[in-house]
Short mmCIF file of C-alpha atoms in Angstrom, two decimals:
data_model
loop_
_atom_site.label_atom_id
_atom_site.label_comp_id
_atom_site.label_asym_id
_atom_site.label_seq_id
_atom_site.Cartn_x
_atom_site.Cartn_y
_atom_site.Cartn_z
CA UNK V 1 7.31 -61.91 -48.37
CA UNK V 2 7.04 -57.74 -48.88
CA UNK V 3 6.23 -55.38 -46.07
CA UNK V 4 3.79 -53.33 -46.75
CA UNK V 5 4.16 -49.58 -46.22
CA UNK V 6 1.37 -47.02 -46.08
CA UNK V 7 2.25 -43.19 -47.01
CA UNK V 8 2.41 -40.29 -44.42
CA UNK V 9 -1.03 -39.03 -45.12
CA UNK V 10 -2.83 -43.30 -44.26
CA UNK V 11 -0.13 -43.23 -41.79
CA UNK V 12 -1.66 -40.89 -39.29
CA UNK V 13 0.18 -39.04 -36.95
CA UNK V 14 3.76 -41.38 -35.83
CA UNK V 15 4.60 -38.92 -32.64
CA UNK V 16 1.90 -38.24 -30.91
CA UNK V 17 -0.15 -41.63 -30.92
CA UNK V 18 2.69 -43.31 -30.09
CA UNK V 19 3.12 -40.89 -26.65
CA UNK V 20 -0.32 -40.93 -26.62
CA UNK V 21 -0.40 -45.50 -26.34
CA UNK V 22 2.50 -45.63 -24.27
CA UNK V 23 0.54 -43.37 -21.80
CA UNK V 24 -2.26 -46.24 -21.86
CA UNK V 25 -0.57 -48.30 -21.31
CA UNK V 26 1.52 -47.68 -18.83
CA UNK V 27 -2.01 -46.27 -16.33
CA UNK V 28 -3.31 -48.14 -14.37
CA UNK V 29 -7.60 -48.47 -13.44
CA UNK V 30 -6.80 -47.51 -9.91
CA UNK V 31 -6.06 -44.70 -7.73
CA UNK V 32 -2.03 -44.06 -7.43
CA UNK V 33 -2.69 -45.18 -3.80
CA UNK V 34 -4.75 -48.47 -4.34
CA UNK V 35 -3.51 -52.17 -3.50
CA UNK V 36 -1.26 -53.58 -5.91
CA UNK V 37 -3.07 -56.60 -6.39
CA UNK V 38 -5.22 -55.02 -8.10
CA UNK V 39 -3.04 -53.46 -11.61
CA UNK V 40 -0.55 -51.60 -11.82
CA UNK V 41 1.28 -49.68 -9.51
CA UNK V 42 1.90 -46.15 -9.49
CA UNK V 43 4.36 -44.29 -8.58
CA UNK V 44 3.00 -42.78 -4.83
CA UNK V 45 5.42 -40.99 -2.37
CA UNK V 46 3.72 -41.59 -0.47
CA UNK V 47 5.68 -45.15 0.79
CA UNK V 48 9.13 -43.27 0.58
CA UNK V 49 11.70 -45.77 2.54
CA UNK V 50 14.26 -43.46 3.99
CA UNK V 51 17.60 -44.24 5.05
CA UNK V 52 20.14 -41.83 6.55
CA UNK V 53 23.86 -41.45 4.81
CA UNK V 54 25.95 -42.82 7.55
CA UNK V 55 29.25 -41.39 6.28
CA UNK V 56 28.44 -37.77 5.37
CA UNK V 57 30.68 -35.76 3.52
CA UNK V 58 31.82 -32.58 3.68
CA UNK V 59 30.90 -29.68 2.28
CA UNK V 60 32.57 -28.82 -0.80
CA UNK V 61 35.93 -25.83 -1.88
CA UNK V 62 35.20 -24.00 -4.76
CA UNK V 63 36.93 -25.36 -6.84
CA UNK V 64 34.75 -29.26 -6.19
CA UNK V 65 31.80 -26.41 -7.02
CA UNK V 66 32.89 -25.39 -10.41
CA UNK V 67 33.89 -28.59 -11.22
CA UNK V 68 29.50 -29.13 -11.28
CA UNK V 69 29.65 -32.84 -8.97
CA UNK V 70 29.40 -31.81 -6.13
CA UNK V 71 26.46 -33.94 -4.91
CA UNK V 72 24.81 -34.36 -1.61
CA UNK V 73 23.68 -37.17 0.69
CA UNK V 74 21.50 -37.84 -0.78
CA UNK V 75 19.09 -39.38 -3.42
CA UNK V 76 15.79 -41.01 -4.45
CA UNK V 77 15.42 -43.91 -6.50
CA UNK V 78 12.41 -45.72 -8.19
CA UNK V 79 12.54 -48.57 -10.53
CA UNK V 80 9.30 -49.48 -12.85
CA UNK V 81 8.57 -52.63 -14.44
CA UNK V 82 6.04 -53.11 -16.91
CA UNK V 83 4.35 -56.19 -15.74
CA UNK V 84 3.84 -54.34 -12.06
CA UNK V 85 4.41 -50.27 -12.30
CA UNK V 86 6.27 -48.93 -10.06
CA UNK V 87 7.79 -49.95 -6.71
CA UNK V 88 7.60 -48.31 -3.65
CA UNK V 89 10.94 -45.02 -3.50
CA UNK V 90 14.26 -44.88 -1.88
CA UNK V 91 15.29 -42.25 -0.46
CA UNK V 92 18.81 -43.27 1.21
CA UNK V 93 22.42 -42.21 0.17
CA UNK V 94 23.78 -40.95 -2.95
CA UNK V 95 26.24 -43.47 -4.79
CA UNK V 96 26.33 -44.94 -7.77
CA UNK V 97 23.48 -47.43 -9.97
CA UNK V 98 23.71 -50.80 -10.91
CA UNK V 99 23.17 -51.06 -14.35
CA UNK V 100 23.37 -54.80 -16.44
CA UNK V 101 26.31 -54.15 -20.00
CA UNK V 102 23.12 -54.43 -22.25
CA UNK V 103 20.78 -52.01 -20.04
CA UNK V 104 18.21 -50.49 -23.26
CA UNK V 105 19.76 -46.64 -22.10
CA UNK V 106 23.50 -47.13 -22.42
CA UNK V 107 22.63 -48.94 -26.14
CA UNK V 108 19.46 -46.50 -27.42
CA UNK V 109 19.75 -43.30 -25.20
CA UNK V 110 16.71 -43.63 -23.93
CA UNK V 111 16.46 -41.47 -21.32
CA UNK V 112 15.23 -37.94 -20.38
CA UNK V 113 15.91 -36.13 -17.01
CA UNK V 114 14.87 -32.22 -15.59
CA UNK V 115 16.64 -29.20 -14.05
CA UNK V 116 15.39 -27.23 -11.92
CA UNK V 117 16.88 -25.17 -8.45
CA UNK V 118 16.08 -25.09 -4.69
CA UNK V 119 17.29 -21.37 -3.38
CA UNK V 120 17.74 -20.16 0.14
CA UNK V 121 16.04 -17.03 0.30
CA UNK V 122 17.65 -14.11 2.37
CA UNK V 123 14.74 -14.43 4.94
CA UNK V 124 15.53 -18.14 5.73
CA UNK V 125 13.62 -20.15 3.72
CA UNK V 126 14.11 -22.80 0.98
CA UNK V 127 11.90 -22.33 -2.39
CA UNK V 128 11.69 -24.15 -5.53
CA UNK V 129 11.62 -22.39 -9.13
CA UNK V 130 7.43 -23.53 -11.03
CA UNK V 131 9.16 -27.07 -9.68
CA UNK V 132 5.24 -28.46 -10.74
CA UNK V 133 6.18 -27.51 -14.80
CA UNK V 134 9.52 -29.40 -14.72
CA UNK V 135 8.22 -32.48 -13.16
CA UNK V 136 4.84 -32.26 -15.70
CA UNK V 137 7.47 -31.87 -19.14
CA UNK V 138 9.77 -34.37 -17.97
CA UNK V 139 6.14 -36.48 -18.31
CA UNK V 140 5.65 -35.73 -22.09
CA UNK V 141 9.63 -36.22 -22.21
CA UNK V 142 9.19 -39.64 -20.43
CA UNK V 143 6.80 -40.51 -22.86
CA UNK V 144 8.42 -39.38 -26.20
CA UNK V 145 11.18 -41.68 -25.38
CA UNK V 146 9.21 -44.69 -24.65
CA UNK V 147 9.81 -44.41 -20.62
CA UNK V 148 6.95 -45.06 -18.27
CA UNK V 149 4.15 -43.09 -17.07
CA UNK V 150 3.98 -41.26 -13.93
CA UNK V 151 1.60 -38.69 -12.26
CA UNK V 152 3.74 -35.29 -12.06
CA UNK V 153 2.96 -34.95 -8.50
CA UNK V 154 3.74 -37.91 -7.04
CA UNK V 155 8.16 -36.48 -8.88
CA UNK V 156 7.08 -33.25 -7.35
CA UNK V 157 6.39 -34.75 -3.75
CA UNK V 158 9.97 -36.91 -3.75
CA UNK V 159 12.04 -33.50 -5.26
CA UNK V 160 10.62 -31.84 -1.46
CA UNK V 161 11.51 -35.20 -0.32
CA UNK V 162 15.14 -34.24 -0.61
CA UNK V 163 15.13 -31.37 -1.05
CA UNK V 164 13.67 -31.41 3.08
CA UNK V 165 16.41 -33.56 4.13
CA UNK V 166 19.62 -32.04 2.52
CA UNK V 167 17.93 -28.77 1.88
CA UNK V 168 19.70 -27.45 5.65
CA UNK V 169 22.58 -28.43 5.96
CA UNK V 170 24.25 -27.50 1.84
CA UNK V 171 22.06 -24.37 1.82
CA UNK V 172 22.82 -23.06 5.25
CA UNK V 173 21.02 -19.76 6.19
CA UNK V 174 24.11 -18.24 6.84
CA UNK V 175 24.61 -18.72 2.32
CA UNK V 176 21.49 -16.72 1.61
CA UNK V 177 21.28 -16.28 -2.36
CA UNK V 178 22.98 -19.79 -2.84
CA UNK V 179 21.60 -22.50 -4.49
CA UNK V 180 20.93 -26.89 -5.54
CA UNK V 181 21.10 -28.12 -8.92
CA UNK V 182 18.28 -30.62 -8.48
CA UNK V 183 18.79 -33.01 -11.33
CA UNK V 184 15.59 -35.60 -11.45
CA UNK V 185 16.52 -38.29 -14.39
CA UNK V 186 15.30 -41.63 -16.07
CA UNK V 187 16.68 -44.82 -17.67
CA UNK V 188 16.14 -47.55 -19.18
CA UNK V 189 16.95 -50.68 -17.84
CA UNK V 190 16.36 -53.64 -19.07
CA UNK V 191 18.99 -55.78 -19.64
CA UNK V 192 18.31 -56.57 -23.12
CA UNK V 193 19.88 -55.04 -26.69
CA UNK V 194 15.69 -55.75 -28.28
CA UNK V 195 15.31 -52.79 -30.79
CA UNK V 196 12.40 -52.16 -28.19
CA UNK V 197 10.71 -49.69 -25.45
CA UNK V 198 12.39 -50.76 -22.18
CA UNK V 199 10.59 -53.23 -19.41
CA UNK V 200 12.07 -52.15 -16.34
CA UNK V 201 13.62 -48.05 -15.48
CA UNK V 202 14.99 -47.11 -13.30
CA UNK V 203 13.73 -43.47 -11.76
CA UNK V 204 16.91 -40.84 -9.62
CA UNK V 205 16.17 -37.99 -7.84
CA UNK V 206 20.20 -35.77 -7.26
CA UNK V 207 21.23 -32.62 -6.18
CA UNK V 208 24.75 -30.54 -6.55
CA UNK V 209 25.75 -27.66 -5.58
CA UNK V 210 26.74 -25.39 -8.78
CA UNK V 211 28.53 -22.83 -9.77
CA UNK V 212 26.71 -19.23 -10.22
CA UNK V 213 26.99 -19.03 -13.82
CA UNK V 214 24.63 -16.32 -14.80
CA UNK V 215 27.12 -12.89 -14.06
CA UNK V 216 27.63 -10.69 -17.23
CA UNK V 217 30.82 -11.46 -18.74
CA UNK V 218 32.35 -9.42 -21.07
CA UNK V 219 32.44 -9.40 -25.52
CA UNK V 220 30.27 -12.52 -24.79
CA UNK V 221 29.94 -14.55 -27.89
CA UNK V 222 27.57 -16.73 -30.46
CA UNK V 223 28.13 -18.51 -33.54
CA UNK V 224 25.85 -19.46 -36.23
CA UNK V 225 25.58 -23.39 -36.87
CA UNK V 226 25.69 -23.78 -41.03
CA UNK V 227 24.03 -26.73 -42.63
CA UNK V 228 26.60 -28.98 -41.99
CA UNK V 229 24.66 -29.57 -38.80
CA UNK V 230 21.58 -28.82 -36.86
CA UNK V 231 20.32 -29.21 -33.94
CA UNK V 232 16.82 -30.55 -33.91
CA UNK V 233 14.03 -30.26 -36.26
CA UNK V 234 10.36 -31.19 -37.06
CA UNK V 235 9.04 -34.21 -35.90
CA UNK V 236 12.11 -35.01 -34.13
CA UNK V 237 12.81 -34.35 -30.28
CA UNK V 238 13.76 -30.98 -29.37
CA UNK V 239 10.58 -29.82 -27.29
CA UNK V 240 11.53 -32.50 -24.83
CA UNK V 241 14.57 -32.85 -22.53
CA UNK V 242 16.27 -36.58 -23.32
CA UNK V 243 20.57 -36.73 -24.34
CA UNK V 244 20.13 -36.95 -27.71
CA UNK V 245 19.34 -33.46 -28.10
CA UNK V 246 22.46 -33.07 -26.18
CA UNK V 247 25.28 -34.96 -26.72
CA UNK V 248 25.21 -34.84 -30.49
CA UNK V 249 25.91 -30.96 -30.00
CA UNK V 250 28.95 -31.04 -27.99
CA UNK V 251 31.21 -31.76 -31.41
CA UNK V 252 29.91 -28.21 -32.91
CA UNK V 253 30.51 -26.27 -29.37
CA UNK V 254 34.04 -27.54 -28.72
CA UNK V 255 34.96 -26.25 -32.04
CA UNK V 256 33.09 -23.22 -31.40
CA UNK V 257 34.83 -22.45 -27.89
CA UNK V 258 37.53 -23.86 -30.32
CA UNK V 259 37.75 -20.87 -33.11
CA UNK V 260 37.07 -17.97 -29.24
CA UNK V 261 33.05 -18.26 -29.15
CA UNK V 262 31.12 -19.32 -26.35
CA UNK V 263 27.94 -20.87 -27.88
CA UNK V 264 26.58 -22.20 -31.06
CA UNK V 265 23.70 -20.60 -31.88
CA UNK V 266 21.94 -22.69 -33.45
CA UNK V 267 20.40 -22.17 -37.26
CA UNK V 268 17.26 -24.40 -39.10
CA UNK V 269 16.65 -24.63 -42.70
CA UNK V 270 17.31 -21.88 -46.09
CA UNK V 271 15.63 -19.38 -44.44
CA UNK V 272 18.36 -19.66 -41.77
CA UNK V 273 15.94 -19.90 -38.48
CA UNK V 274 17.17 -19.27 -34.76
CA UNK V 275 15.91 -21.43 -32.72
CA UNK V 276 18.61 -21.74 -29.92
CA UNK V 277 21.63 -20.61 -28.18
CA UNK V 278 23.74 -23.79 -26.81
CA UNK V 279 20.76 -25.43 -24.47
CA UNK V 280 19.53 -22.65 -23.97
CA UNK V 281 16.73 -20.44 -24.96
CA UNK V 282 17.32 -17.65 -27.11
CA UNK V 283 15.62 -13.88 -27.13
CA UNK V 284 16.13 -11.05 -29.23
CA UNK V 285 14.93 -7.42 -28.09
CA UNK V 286 14.53 -4.24 -31.43
CA UNK V 287 12.39 -1.76 -32.75
CA UNK V 288 10.26 -2.49 -35.41
CA UNK V 289 10.25 -0.72 -38.92
CA UNK V 290 7.04 0.93 -37.40
CA UNK V 291 9.30 1.09 -33.68
CA UNK V 292 6.78 -0.73 -31.76
CA UNK V 293 9.62 -2.19 -29.10
CA UNK V 294 9.56 -5.96 -29.74
CA UNK V 295 10.21 -9.25 -27.69
CA UNK V 296 10.81 -11.67 -30.25
CA UNK V 297 12.00 -15.52 -29.23
CA UNK V 298 11.10 -18.88 -31.34
CA UNK V 299 7.87 -20.80 -30.94
CA UNK V 300 6.90 -24.23 -29.70
CA UNK V 301 4.56 -24.75 -32.71
CA UNK V 302 7.21 -27.39 -34.51
CA UNK V 303 8.46 -28.84 -31.83
CA UNK V 304 12.05 -27.54 -32.05
CA UNK V 305 12.30 -25.62 -29.40
CA UNK V 306 12.38 -26.70 -25.60
CA UNK V 307 10.11 -25.45 -23.22
CA UNK V 308 11.78 -23.58 -20.80
CA UNK V 309 10.67 -22.70 -17.27
CA UNK V 310 12.44 -19.57 -17.78
CA UNK V 311 11.66 -19.39 -20.94
CA UNK V 312 8.16 -19.39 -19.99
CA UNK V 313 8.39 -16.99 -17.00
CA UNK V 314 10.53 -14.31 -19.47
CA UNK V 315 8.18 -14.41 -21.67
CA UNK V 316 4.84 -13.70 -18.30
CA UNK V 317 6.54 -11.45 -16.80
CA UNK V 318 6.81 -9.23 -20.25
CA UNK V 319 3.32 -9.64 -20.93
CA UNK V 320 2.33 -8.68 -17.47
CA UNK V 321 4.28 -6.20 -15.99
CA UNK V 322 5.72 -5.02 -19.96
CA UNK V 323 2.08 -3.95 -21.22
CA UNK V 324 2.35 -0.04 -20.28
CA UNK V 325 -0.16 -0.62 -17.85
CA UNK V 326 2.53 0.18 -15.50
CA UNK V 327 4.07 3.70 -15.10
CA UNK V 328 7.24 4.67 -15.52
CA UNK V 329 8.62 0.88 -17.64
CA UNK V 330 8.32 0.79 -21.66
CA UNK V 331 5.67 -0.86 -23.60
CA UNK V 332 7.25 -4.60 -24.64
CA UNK V 333 5.34 -6.06 -27.97
CA UNK V 334 5.87 -9.61 -26.77
CA UNK V 335 6.20 -12.22 -30.26
CA UNK V 336 6.33 -16.37 -30.33
CA UNK V 337 7.14 -16.59 -34.28
CA UNK V 338 10.07 -17.62 -36.21
CA UNK V 339 12.93 -15.28 -37.02
CA UNK V 340 15.57 -15.59 -39.71
CA UNK V 341 19.47 -13.89 -38.94
CA UNK V 342 18.70 -11.97 -42.52
CA UNK V 343 16.14 -10.08 -39.52
CA UNK V 344 18.99 -10.14 -37.23
CA UNK V 345 21.50 -8.88 -39.56
CA UNK V 346 19.03 -5.91 -40.72
CA UNK V 347 17.90 -5.28 -37.97
CA UNK V 348 21.94 -4.22 -36.35
CA UNK V 349 22.52 -2.39 -39.70
CA UNK V 350 19.90 -0.09 -39.17
CA UNK V 351 20.42 -0.08 -35.47
CA UNK V 352 17.04 -1.43 -34.68
CA UNK V 353 18.64 -3.98 -32.54
CA UNK V 354 18.42 -3.71 -28.93
CA UNK V 355 19.98 -6.72 -27.02
CA UNK V 356 20.05 -11.04 -27.23
CA UNK V 357 20.51 -12.87 -24.62
CA UNK V 358 19.89 -16.65 -23.72
CA UNK V 359 17.85 -17.98 -20.73
CA UNK V 360 17.76 -21.55 -19.19
CA UNK V 361 17.62 -23.10 -15.93
CA UNK V 362 21.19 -22.86 -15.16
CA UNK V 363 22.11 -19.16 -17.34
CA UNK V 364 20.29 -15.79 -18.15
CA UNK V 365 23.39 -13.43 -20.18
CA UNK V 366 22.63 -10.77 -22.55
CA UNK V 367 25.17 -10.86 -25.26
CA UNK V 368 26.77 -9.01 -28.50
CA UNK V 369 24.50 -10.60 -31.23
CA UNK V 370 25.96 -14.30 -33.34
CA UNK V 371 28.74 -14.34 -36.24
CA UNK V 372 26.56 -15.29 -39.20
CA UNK V 373 28.32 -15.86 -42.47
CA UNK V 374 31.16 -14.51 -41.52
CA UNK V 375 30.44 -11.91 -40.74
CA UNK V 376 30.82 -9.87 -37.23
CA UNK V 377 27.54 -8.97 -35.27
CA UNK V 378 27.56 -6.47 -33.25
CA UNK V 379 24.84 -3.57 -31.64
CA UNK V 380 25.08 -0.25 -31.81
#
């Protein structure tokens, strides 16, 4: 029997339609806290079971923090099954996960994650930075990678529960300005190597102390990528926070560091469009030929760029605070559009480039401009 083949014009939008079907299949015709006999159970933070860690660890030293493995005493876990839905979430001691060697995530990268921070303020309060944005974005990532849907508000409640338990110890009031890095993650756990959507999944949330990465560094450099490797492409999954967006880029990242650079500026297509820098959103500030000061970053329209929470915050602040309405602040025009290395080179050569910087949960650093086609671009 010969397979049938639909042309792109008749097949429809496979990605968006598939994500919508995933969301529909996982949604139950019931409130999230209804009785389980009536349908698929939804993620429900109100049913969280807490088991305190009886063997808490000591606070880490500076070396342990630098290794990025200084986790807190507790974690949250919640399992999901295609027939029953979400099970009861647990907040218990941090520890290893139990996975079969045939687990879907180990073979097909069925996983997604988020990264956000909780800060200890100088007023003594604990604060999360726009975590609702992370929870909504994680839902989109889960749908893109064929993992179960959930109510983002319930995920946020679970994050807050973990912070309420571990925040007091790990972010003491005596150390204002410090923060915890929070990592919600979801993995496909079905113990089968069949090439299918996973029928079992695990949501877990961990917290760890993280080194400060956004302190000023002199001579920080980016190496512009070549056409033998791209980070993301139209119709792919660059917009989703999934492991497949990160692991394959480690080769180029390591090679860039071997050549004396700090990260890779990912270019795309024959026009060398600037997309992202390492795992962060990339911005330039320049003057147009007409003398208009602009902040420019790549758009979200093609599904290539991650909708970074810090990216969105930078754009929101620039639009509301740098619109010329506040005395003493120069007006800045904000542009979300495609731009390429030829434009960057021209702006540098004509003395119109002001600065370039990256922004992300972990880091936000201004730096000299990236090297392209064996030319070193530096700001005047």
